[in-house]
CSV table of C-alpha atoms in Angstrom, one decimal:
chain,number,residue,atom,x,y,z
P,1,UNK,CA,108.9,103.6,93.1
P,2,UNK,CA,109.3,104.7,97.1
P,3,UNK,CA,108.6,108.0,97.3
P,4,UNK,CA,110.9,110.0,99.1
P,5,UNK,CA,111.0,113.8,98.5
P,6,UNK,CA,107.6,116.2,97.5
P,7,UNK,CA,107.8,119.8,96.7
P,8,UNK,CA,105.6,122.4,95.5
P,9,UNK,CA,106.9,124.3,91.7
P,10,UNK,CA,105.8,127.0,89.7
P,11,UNK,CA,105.6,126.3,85.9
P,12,UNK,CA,104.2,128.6,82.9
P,13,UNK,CA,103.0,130.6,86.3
P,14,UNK,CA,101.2,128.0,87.5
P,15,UNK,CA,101.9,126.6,91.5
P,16,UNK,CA,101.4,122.5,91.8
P,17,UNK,CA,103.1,120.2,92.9
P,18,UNK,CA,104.6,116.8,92.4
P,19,UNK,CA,107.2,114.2,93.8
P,20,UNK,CA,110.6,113.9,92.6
P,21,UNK,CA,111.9,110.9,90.5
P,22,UNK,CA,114.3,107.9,91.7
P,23,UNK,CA,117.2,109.7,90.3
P,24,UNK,CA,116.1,113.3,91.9
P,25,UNK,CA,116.4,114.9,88.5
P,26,UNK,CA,112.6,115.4,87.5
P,27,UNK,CA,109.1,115.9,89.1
P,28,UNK,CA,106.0,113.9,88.5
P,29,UNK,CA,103.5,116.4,88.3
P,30,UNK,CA,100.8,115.0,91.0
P,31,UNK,CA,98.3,117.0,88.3
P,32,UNK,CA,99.3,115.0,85.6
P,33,UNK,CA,99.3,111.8,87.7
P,34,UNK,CA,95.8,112.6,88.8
P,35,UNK,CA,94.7,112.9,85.5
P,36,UNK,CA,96.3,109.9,83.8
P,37,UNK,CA,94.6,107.8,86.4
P,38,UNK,CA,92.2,109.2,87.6
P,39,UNK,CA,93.4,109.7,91.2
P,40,UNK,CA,92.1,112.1,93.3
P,41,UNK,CA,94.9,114.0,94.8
P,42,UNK,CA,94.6,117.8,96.2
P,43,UNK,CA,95.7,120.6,95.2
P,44,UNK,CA,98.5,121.9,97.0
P,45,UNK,CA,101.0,120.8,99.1
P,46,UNK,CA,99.9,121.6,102.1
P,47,UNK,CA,97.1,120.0,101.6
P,48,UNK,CA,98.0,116.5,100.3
P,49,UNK,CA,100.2,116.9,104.2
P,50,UNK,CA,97.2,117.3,106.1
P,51,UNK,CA,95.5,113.7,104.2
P,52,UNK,CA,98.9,112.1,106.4
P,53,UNK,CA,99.3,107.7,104.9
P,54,UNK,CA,96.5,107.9,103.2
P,55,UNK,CA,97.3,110.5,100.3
P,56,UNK,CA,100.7,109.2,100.6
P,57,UNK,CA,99.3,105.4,99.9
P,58,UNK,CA,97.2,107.3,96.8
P,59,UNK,CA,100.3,108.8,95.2
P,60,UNK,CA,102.2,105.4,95.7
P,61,UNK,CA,98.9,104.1,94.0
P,62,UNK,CA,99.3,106.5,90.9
P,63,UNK,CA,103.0,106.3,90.6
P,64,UNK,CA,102.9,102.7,90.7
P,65,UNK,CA,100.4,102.7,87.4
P,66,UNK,CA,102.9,105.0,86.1
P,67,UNK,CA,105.4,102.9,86.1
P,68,UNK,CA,103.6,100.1,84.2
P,69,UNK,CA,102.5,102.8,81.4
P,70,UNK,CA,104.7,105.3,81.3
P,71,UNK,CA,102.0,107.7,80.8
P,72,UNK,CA,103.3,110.6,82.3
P,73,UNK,CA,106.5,111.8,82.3
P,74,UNK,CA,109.2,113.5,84.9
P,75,UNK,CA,109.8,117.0,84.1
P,76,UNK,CA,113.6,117.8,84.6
P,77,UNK,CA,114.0,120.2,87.2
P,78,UNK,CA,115.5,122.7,85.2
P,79,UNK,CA,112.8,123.4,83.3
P,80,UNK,CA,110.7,124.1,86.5
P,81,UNK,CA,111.3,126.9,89.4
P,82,UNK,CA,110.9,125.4,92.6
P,83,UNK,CA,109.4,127.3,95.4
P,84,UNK,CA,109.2,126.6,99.6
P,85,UNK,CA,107.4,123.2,100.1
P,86,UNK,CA,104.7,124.9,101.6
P,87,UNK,CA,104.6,128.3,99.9
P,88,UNK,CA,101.6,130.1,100.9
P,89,UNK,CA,102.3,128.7,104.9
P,90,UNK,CA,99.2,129.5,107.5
P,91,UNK,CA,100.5,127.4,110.0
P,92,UNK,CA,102.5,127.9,112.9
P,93,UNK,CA,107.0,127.9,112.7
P,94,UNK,CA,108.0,127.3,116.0
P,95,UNK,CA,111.2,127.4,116.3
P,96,UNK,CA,114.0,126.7,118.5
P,97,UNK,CA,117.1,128.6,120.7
P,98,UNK,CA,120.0,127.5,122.0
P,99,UNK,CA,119.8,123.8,121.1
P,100,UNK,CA,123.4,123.1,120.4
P,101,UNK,CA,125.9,123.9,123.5
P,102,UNK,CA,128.6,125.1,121.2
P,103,UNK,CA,126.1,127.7,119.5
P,104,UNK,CA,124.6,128.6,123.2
P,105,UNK,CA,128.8,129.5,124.2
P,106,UNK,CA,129.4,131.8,120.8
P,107,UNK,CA,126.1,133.6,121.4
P,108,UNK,CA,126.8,134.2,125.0
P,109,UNK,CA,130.5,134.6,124.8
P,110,UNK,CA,130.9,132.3,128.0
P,111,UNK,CA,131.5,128.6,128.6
P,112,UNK,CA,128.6,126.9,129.8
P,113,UNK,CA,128.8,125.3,133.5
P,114,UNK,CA,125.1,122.9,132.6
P,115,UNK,CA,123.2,122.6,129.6
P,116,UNK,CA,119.7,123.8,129.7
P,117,UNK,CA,117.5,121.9,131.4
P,118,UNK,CA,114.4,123.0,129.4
P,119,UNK,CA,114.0,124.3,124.9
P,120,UNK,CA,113.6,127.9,124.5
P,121,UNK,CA,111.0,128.4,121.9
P,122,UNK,CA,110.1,131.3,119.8
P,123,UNK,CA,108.0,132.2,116.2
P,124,UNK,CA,108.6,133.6,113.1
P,125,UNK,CA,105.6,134.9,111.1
P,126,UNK,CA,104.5,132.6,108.1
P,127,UNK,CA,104.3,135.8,105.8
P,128,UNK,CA,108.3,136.1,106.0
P,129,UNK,CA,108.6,132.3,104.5
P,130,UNK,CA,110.2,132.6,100.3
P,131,UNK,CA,111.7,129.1,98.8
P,132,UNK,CA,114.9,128.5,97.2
P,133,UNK,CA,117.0,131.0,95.0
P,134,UNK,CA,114.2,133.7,96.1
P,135,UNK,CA,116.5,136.9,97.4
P,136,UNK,CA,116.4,138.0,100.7
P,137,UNK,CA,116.1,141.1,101.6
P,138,UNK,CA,118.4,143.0,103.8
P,139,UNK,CA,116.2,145.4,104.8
P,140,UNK,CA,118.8,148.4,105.1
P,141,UNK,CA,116.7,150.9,106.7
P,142,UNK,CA,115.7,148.3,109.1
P,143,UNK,CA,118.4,146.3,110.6
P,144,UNK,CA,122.7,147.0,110.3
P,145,UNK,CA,123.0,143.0,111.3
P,146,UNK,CA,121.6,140.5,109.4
P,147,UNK,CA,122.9,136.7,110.5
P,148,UNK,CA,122.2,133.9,109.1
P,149,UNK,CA,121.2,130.2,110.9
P,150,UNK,CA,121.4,126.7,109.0
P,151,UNK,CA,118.6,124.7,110.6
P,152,UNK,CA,116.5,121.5,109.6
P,153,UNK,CA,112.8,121.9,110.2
P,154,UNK,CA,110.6,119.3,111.1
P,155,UNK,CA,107.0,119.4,109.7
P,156,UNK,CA,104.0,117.7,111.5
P,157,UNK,CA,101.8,115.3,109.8
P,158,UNK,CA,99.5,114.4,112.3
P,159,UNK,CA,97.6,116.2,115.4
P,160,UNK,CA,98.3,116.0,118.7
P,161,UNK,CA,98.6,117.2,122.2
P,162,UNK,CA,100.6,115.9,125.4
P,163,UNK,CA,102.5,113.9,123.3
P,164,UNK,CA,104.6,110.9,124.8
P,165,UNK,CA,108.9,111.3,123.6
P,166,UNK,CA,107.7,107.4,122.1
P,167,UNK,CA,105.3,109.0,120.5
P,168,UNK,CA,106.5,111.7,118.6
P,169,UNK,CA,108.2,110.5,116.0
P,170,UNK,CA,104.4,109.1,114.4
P,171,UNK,CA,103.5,113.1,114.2
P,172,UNK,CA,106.4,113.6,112.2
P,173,UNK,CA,105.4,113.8,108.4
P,174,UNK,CA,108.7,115.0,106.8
P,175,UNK,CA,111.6,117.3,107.0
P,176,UNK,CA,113.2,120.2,105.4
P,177,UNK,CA,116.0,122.9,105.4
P,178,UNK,CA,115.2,126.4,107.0
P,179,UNK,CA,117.4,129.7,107.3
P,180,UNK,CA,116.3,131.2,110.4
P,181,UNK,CA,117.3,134.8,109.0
P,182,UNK,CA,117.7,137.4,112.2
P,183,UNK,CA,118.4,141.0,113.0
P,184,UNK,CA,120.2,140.2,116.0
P,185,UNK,CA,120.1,144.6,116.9
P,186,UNK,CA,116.3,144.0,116.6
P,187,UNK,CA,116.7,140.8,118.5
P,188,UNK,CA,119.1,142.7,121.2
P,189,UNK,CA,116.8,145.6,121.6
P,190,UNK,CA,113.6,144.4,121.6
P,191,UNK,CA,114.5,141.5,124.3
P,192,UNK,CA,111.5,138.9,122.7
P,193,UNK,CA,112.7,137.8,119.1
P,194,UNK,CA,109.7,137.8,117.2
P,195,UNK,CA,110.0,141.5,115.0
P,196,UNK,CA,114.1,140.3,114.8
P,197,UNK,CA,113.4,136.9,113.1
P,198,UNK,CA,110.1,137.5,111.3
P,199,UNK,CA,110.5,140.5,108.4
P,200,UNK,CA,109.7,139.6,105.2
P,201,UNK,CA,111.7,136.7,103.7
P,202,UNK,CA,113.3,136.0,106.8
P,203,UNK,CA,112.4,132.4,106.9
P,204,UNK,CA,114.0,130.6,103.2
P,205,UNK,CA,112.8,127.2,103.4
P,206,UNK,CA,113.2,124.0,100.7
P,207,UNK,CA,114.1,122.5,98.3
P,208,UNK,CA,111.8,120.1,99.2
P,209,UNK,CA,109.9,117.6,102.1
P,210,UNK,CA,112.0,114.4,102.6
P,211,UNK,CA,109.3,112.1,104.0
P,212,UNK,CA,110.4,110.8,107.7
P,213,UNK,CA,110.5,107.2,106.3
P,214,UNK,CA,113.3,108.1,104.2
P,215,UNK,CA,114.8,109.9,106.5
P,216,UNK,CA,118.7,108.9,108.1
P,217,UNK,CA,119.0,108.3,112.0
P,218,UNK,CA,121.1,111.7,112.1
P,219,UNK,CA,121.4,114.2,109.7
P,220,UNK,CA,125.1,116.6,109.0
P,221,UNK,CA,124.2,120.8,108.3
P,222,UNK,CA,126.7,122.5,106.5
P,223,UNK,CA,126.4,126.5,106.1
P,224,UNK,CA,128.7,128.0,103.6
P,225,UNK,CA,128.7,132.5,103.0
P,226,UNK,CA,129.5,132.9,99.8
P,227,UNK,CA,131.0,129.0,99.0
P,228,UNK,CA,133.2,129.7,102.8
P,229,UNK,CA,132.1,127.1,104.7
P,230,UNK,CA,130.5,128.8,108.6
P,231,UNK,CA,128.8,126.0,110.3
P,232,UNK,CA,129.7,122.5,110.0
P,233,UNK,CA,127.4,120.1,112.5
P,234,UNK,CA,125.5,117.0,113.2
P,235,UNK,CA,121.9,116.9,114.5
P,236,UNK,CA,124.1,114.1,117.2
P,237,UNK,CA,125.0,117.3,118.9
P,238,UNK,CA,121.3,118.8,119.7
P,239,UNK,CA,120.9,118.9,123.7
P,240,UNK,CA,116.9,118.3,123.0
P,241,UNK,CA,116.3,115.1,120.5
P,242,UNK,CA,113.1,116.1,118.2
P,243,UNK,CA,111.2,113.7,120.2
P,244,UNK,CA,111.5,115.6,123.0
P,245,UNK,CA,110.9,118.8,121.1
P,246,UNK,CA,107.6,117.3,119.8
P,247,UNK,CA,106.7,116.4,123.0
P,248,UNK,CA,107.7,119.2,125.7
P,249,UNK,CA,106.1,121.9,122.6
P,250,UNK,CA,102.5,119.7,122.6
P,251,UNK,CA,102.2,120.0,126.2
P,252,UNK,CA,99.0,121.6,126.3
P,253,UNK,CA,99.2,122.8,122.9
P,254,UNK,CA,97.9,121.3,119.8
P,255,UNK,CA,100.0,120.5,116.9
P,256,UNK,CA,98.8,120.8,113.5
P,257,UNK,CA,99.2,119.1,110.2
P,258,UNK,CA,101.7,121.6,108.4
P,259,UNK,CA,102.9,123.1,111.5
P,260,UNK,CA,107.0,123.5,111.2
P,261,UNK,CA,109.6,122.9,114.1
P,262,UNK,CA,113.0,124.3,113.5
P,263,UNK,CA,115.1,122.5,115.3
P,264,UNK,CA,118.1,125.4,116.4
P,265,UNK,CA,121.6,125.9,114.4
P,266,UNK,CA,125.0,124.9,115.4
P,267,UNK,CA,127.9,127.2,116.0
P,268,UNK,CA,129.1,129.5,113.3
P,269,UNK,CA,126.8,131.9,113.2
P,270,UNK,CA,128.3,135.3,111.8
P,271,UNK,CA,127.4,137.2,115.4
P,272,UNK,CA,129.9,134.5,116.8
P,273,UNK,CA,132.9,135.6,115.4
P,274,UNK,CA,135.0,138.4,116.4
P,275,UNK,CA,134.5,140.8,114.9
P,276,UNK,CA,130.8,139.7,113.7
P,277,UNK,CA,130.7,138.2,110.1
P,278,UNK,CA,127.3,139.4,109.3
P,279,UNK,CA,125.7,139.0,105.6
P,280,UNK,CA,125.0,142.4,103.2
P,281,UNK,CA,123.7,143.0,100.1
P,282,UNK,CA,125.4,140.4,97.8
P,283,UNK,CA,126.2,137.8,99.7
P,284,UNK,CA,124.9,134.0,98.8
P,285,UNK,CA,124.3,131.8,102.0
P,286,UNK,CA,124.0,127.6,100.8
P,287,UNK,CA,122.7,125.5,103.6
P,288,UNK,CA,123.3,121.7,102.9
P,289,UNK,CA,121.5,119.0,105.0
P,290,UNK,CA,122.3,115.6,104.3
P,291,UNK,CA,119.6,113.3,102.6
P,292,UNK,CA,118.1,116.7,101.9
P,293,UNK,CA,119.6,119.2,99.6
P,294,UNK,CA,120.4,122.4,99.4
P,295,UNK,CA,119.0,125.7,100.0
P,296,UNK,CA,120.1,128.6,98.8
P,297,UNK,CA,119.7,132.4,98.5
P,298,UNK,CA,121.4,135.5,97.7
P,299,UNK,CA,121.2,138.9,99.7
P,300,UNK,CA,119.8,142.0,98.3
């Protein structure tokens, strides 16, 4: 069995985590699978990333056994509540602006005359990360516009620094779907973005890691508010390739295993519209990426 997609569950209150079957509609527990035959495999998630080929060559090992005995089962998915790959994240999410020209025109309200010659890059904290169907939270007394931004985030497998474009795409250990959740009035007025994208629960991430090797050449995002859909885009359209992400981001800098890139959103954002179609209390935001999934999360 190729292994394609991991993610990290809860079940009875316990956090593990597992890989998904062929058909994508159960989880082999990488608990169970460890004990069945006596593989060692880590604990979480974000550790089994950091062990790069050879953990993955370990699971192939243990679900290749598995196949032979059928000694451990898939458990369907609906019996199971699936939380952000990498729940408890003490990493870094770097993420990116402006890395779609449509996106950069809407935001600015002004066609552009050159693209940018060089990523803008920004954080979010890792405390504000929550995983699929978690609610997030408006934050009333905080912020009157709360946007939403459809992105797939790219998660590093392997360390580096000055990192060649040919080379980036071997740091790459997987990818997932992010909501870069923003106060744009905390983004306006406080001129750095940090505080604006990085209260609690602003960063809903899942439903799971699709290895890179499984991965498509280009991947379609679709952001629907409340089943309307608001951005509709190809990762064709980014003005910096990941590669060049990866590799402009490591100058000087060290990547980490675990560390997230998210890669910028398309147009369609709700403080693109006239007048602004922000998200309130309510309100259910589904971002689709292709090969992916689907995230999702309600407003409270």
């Amino acid at each position: 069995m190729m292994i394609k997609k991991l993610i990290t569950f809860e079940d009875l209150g316990f956090v593990q985590w597992g890989v998904l079957d062929a058909e994508e509609t159960g989880v082999y527990s990488a608990i169970a699978l460890e004990e069945a035959f006596f593989t060692p495999l880590p604990e979480t998630l974000a550790e089994f990333v950091q062990q790069g080929n050879e953990g993955l060559l370990a699971l192939a090992d243990a679900l290749e056994q598995n196949e032979k005995t059928q000694a451990v089962k898939a458990r369907p998915l609906e019996t199971i509540h699936i939380l952000a790959p990498l729940p408890h994240l003490t990493k870094n999410i770097f993420c990116v602006g402006e890395n779609y020209a449509e996106h950069i025109e809407e935001f600015h309200k002004k066609k552009l005359d050159s693209l940018p010659k060089y990523p803008q890059f920004f954080t979010k904290a890792p405390t504000c990360v929550i995983g699929p169907e978690d609610t997030i939270d408006s934050h009333p007394q905080v912020t009157k516009e709360l946007d939403y931004e459809g992105e797939l985030a790219v998660i590093i497998g392997t360390s580096g620094k000055d990192i060649p474009v040919s080379e980036a795409m071997n740091h790459v250990y997987g990818f997932t779907i992010m909501n870069d959740v923003t106060a744009r009035d905390l983004q306006r007025n406080h001129g750095q973005w940090f505080h604006g994208k990085s209260l609690d629960t602003f960063a809903p991430m899942g439903p799971c890691i699709l290895l890179r090797d499984a991965a498509p050449d280009a991947f379609t995002i679709v952001t629907k508010v409340n089943d309307e859909v608001r951005q509709d885009a190809s990762t064709e359209e980014f003005i910096f390739p990941i590669p060049s992400l990866i590799s402009t981001l490591s100058q000087g800098t060290t990547l980490q295993p675990g560390d997230i890139i998210s890669t910028g959103t398309p147009s369609g954002v709700g403080a693109g519209f006239k007048p602004p179609r922000y998200i309130h209390s309510g309100d259910t935001v589904e971002i689709s990426i292709s090969s992916i999934g689907t995230l999702k999360n309600t407003v409270k």
